[in-house]
GROMACS .gro file of C-alpha atoms in nm:
model
  130
    1UNK     CA    1   0.908  -0.581  -0.460
    2UNK     CA    2   1.120  -0.276  -0.464
    3UNK     CA    3   1.047   0.013  -0.699
    4UNK     CA    4   1.346   0.071  -0.942
    5UNK     CA    5   1.469   0.440  -0.993
    6UNK     CA    6   1.289   0.612  -1.254
    7UNK     CA    7   0.990   0.360  -1.233
    8UNK     CA    8   0.662   0.499  -1.153
    9UNK     CA    9   0.429   0.347  -0.893
   10UNK     CA   10   0.128   0.227  -1.011
   11UNK     CA   11  -0.211   0.311  -0.847
   12UNK     CA   12  -0.409   0.019  -0.717
   13UNK     CA   13  -0.749  -0.028  -0.858
   14UNK     CA   14  -1.058   0.020  -0.611
   15UNK     CA   15  -1.106  -0.354  -0.553
   16UNK     CA   16  -0.713  -0.389  -0.526
   17UNK     CA   17  -0.696  -0.108  -0.285
   18UNK     CA   18  -0.984  -0.264  -0.072
   19UNK     CA   19  -0.814  -0.601  -0.051
   20UNK     CA   20  -0.487  -0.443   0.038
   21UNK     CA   21  -0.659  -0.234   0.323
   22UNK     CA   22  -0.814  -0.579   0.441
   23UNK     CA   23  -0.476  -0.767   0.461
   24UNK     CA   24  -0.284  -0.455   0.603
   25UNK     CA   25  -0.539  -0.474   0.925
   26UNK     CA   26  -0.368  -0.797   1.018
   27UNK     CA   27  -0.007  -0.855   1.139
   28UNK     CA   28  -0.061  -1.231   1.041
   29UNK     CA   29  -0.132  -1.396   0.692
   30UNK     CA   30  -0.526  -1.420   0.611
   31UNK     CA   31  -0.735  -1.594   0.394
   32UNK     CA   32  -0.974  -1.499   0.113
   33UNK     CA   33  -1.269  -1.535   0.326
   34UNK     CA   34  -1.124  -1.266   0.575
   35UNK     CA   35  -1.064  -1.032   0.313
   36UNK     CA   36  -1.379  -1.063   0.169
   37UNK     CA   37  -1.565  -1.031   0.499
   38UNK     CA   38  -1.369  -0.714   0.578
   39UNK     CA   39  -1.440  -0.561   0.206
   40UNK     CA   40  -1.665  -0.239   0.260
   41UNK     CA   41  -1.849  -0.283  -0.066
   42UNK     CA   42  -2.201  -0.300  -0.149
   43UNK     CA   43  -2.291  -0.526  -0.286
   44UNK     CA   44  -1.989  -0.742  -0.179
   45UNK     CA   45  -1.789  -0.887  -0.471
   46UNK     CA   46  -1.836  -1.265  -0.519
   47UNK     CA   47  -1.570  -1.501  -0.369
   48UNK     CA   48  -1.391  -1.602  -0.697
   49UNK     CA   49  -1.348  -1.226  -0.786
   50UNK     CA   50  -1.170  -1.178  -0.460
   51UNK     CA   51  -0.974  -1.482  -0.542
   52UNK     CA   52  -0.875  -1.337  -0.863
   53UNK     CA   53  -0.767  -1.004  -0.751
   54UNK     CA   54  -0.572  -1.162  -0.461
   55UNK     CA   55  -0.377  -1.363  -0.717
   56UNK     CA   56  -0.314  -1.073  -0.935
   57UNK     CA   57  -0.186  -0.882  -0.616
   58UNK     CA   58   0.027  -1.195  -0.578
   59UNK     CA   59   0.140  -1.217  -0.941
   60UNK     CA   60   0.227  -0.843  -0.913
   61UNK     CA   61   0.432  -0.862  -0.601
   62UNK     CA   62   0.212  -0.698  -0.363
   63UNK     CA   63   0.113  -1.023  -0.150
   64UNK     CA   64   0.300  -1.339  -0.063
   65UNK     CA   65   0.087  -1.674  -0.029
   66UNK     CA   66   0.171  -1.955   0.214
   67UNK     CA   67  -0.029  -2.313   0.231
   68UNK     CA   68  -0.200  -2.346   0.545
   69UNK     CA   69  -0.344  -2.710   0.530
   70UNK     CA   70  -0.564  -2.730   0.224
   71UNK     CA   71  -0.598  -2.343   0.170
   72UNK     CA   72  -0.378  -2.063   0.105
   73UNK     CA   73  -0.323  -1.737   0.330
   74UNK     CA   74  -0.191  -1.420   0.212
   75UNK     CA   75   0.006  -1.134   0.360
   76UNK     CA   76   0.146  -0.826   0.255
   77UNK     CA   77   0.492  -0.776   0.098
   78UNK     CA   78   0.475  -0.400   0.148
   79UNK     CA   79   0.332  -0.186   0.418
   80UNK     CA   80   0.053   0.059   0.344
   81UNK     CA   81   0.286   0.359   0.457
   82UNK     CA   82   0.546   0.243   0.202
   83UNK     CA   83   0.293   0.242  -0.079
   84UNK     CA   84   0.184   0.585   0.026
   85UNK     CA   85   0.512   0.704   0.035
   86UNK     CA   86   0.576   0.598  -0.308
   87UNK     CA   87   0.264   0.735  -0.455
   88UNK     CA   88   0.386   1.082  -0.274
   89UNK     CA   89   0.712   1.035  -0.440
   90UNK     CA   90   0.556   0.987  -0.791
   91UNK     CA   91   0.319   1.298  -0.729
   92UNK     CA   92   0.623   1.512  -0.643
   93UNK     CA   93   0.824   1.401  -0.926
   94UNK     CA   94   0.559   1.496  -1.155
   95UNK     CA   95   0.525   1.859  -1.022
   96UNK     CA   96   0.696   2.121  -1.235
   97UNK     CA   97   0.755   2.329  -0.914
   98UNK     CA   98   0.872   2.036  -0.641
   99UNK     CA   99   0.932   2.345  -0.384
  100UNK     CA  100   0.575   2.499  -0.440
  101UNK     CA  101   0.418   2.162  -0.420
  102UNK     CA  102   0.582   2.065  -0.091
  103UNK     CA  103   0.464   2.432   0.069
  104UNK     CA  104   0.135   2.377  -0.056
  105UNK     CA  105   0.129   2.009   0.106
  106UNK     CA  106   0.268   2.125   0.435
  107UNK     CA  107   0.019   2.386   0.457
  108UNK     CA  108  -0.247   2.107   0.468
  109UNK     CA  109  -0.094   1.933   0.759
  110UNK     CA  110  -0.225   1.937   1.116
  111UNK     CA  111   0.008   2.038   1.405
  112UNK     CA  112   0.079   1.657   1.493
  113UNK     CA  113   0.187   1.592   1.129
  114UNK     CA  114   0.411   1.871   1.127
  115UNK     CA  115   0.563   1.715   1.409
  116UNK     CA  116   0.602   1.381   1.255
  117UNK     CA  117   0.746   1.519   0.952
  118UNK     CA  118   0.992   1.736   1.131
  119UNK     CA  119   1.085   1.407   1.331
  120UNK     CA  120   1.113   1.248   1.000
  121UNK     CA  121   1.321   1.518   0.838
  122UNK     CA  122   1.549   1.528   1.119
  123UNK     CA  123   1.623   1.126   1.120
  124UNK     CA  124   1.697   1.184   0.762
  125UNK     CA  125   1.922   1.469   0.816
  126UNK     CA  126   2.113   1.232   1.084
  127UNK     CA  127   2.157   0.939   0.849
  128UNK     CA  128   2.317   1.153   0.593
  129UNK     CA  129   2.271   1.134   0.235
  130UNK     CA  130   2.169   0.870   0.029
   0.00000   0.00000   0.00000
């Protein structure tokens, strides 16, 4: 699932985000039971509710499904970092003053995060314009 130019990223709902976090924790596909067990919600949602959310995320292109035996397992189509970056890009695009927004954002970063950002900017500069 690729975001098209000009298309805004739809923010995940609370339960959708919880499901994606549970899936993103794993390097391999997971069952609905694993997702349910890892949801940090009280009270825990019903198994059927989680199936519904997982299938909706699959239909929206967030998850892929594979049959394993008689059941299905699910894996993320996008990484958590990609989702976050797309949301950050949408927020920046909606800003009336992108430069000021970037400066305020940079002012909230830790020393380690500044180093990570600097490395990413250096890599971007080396790779050239899009």
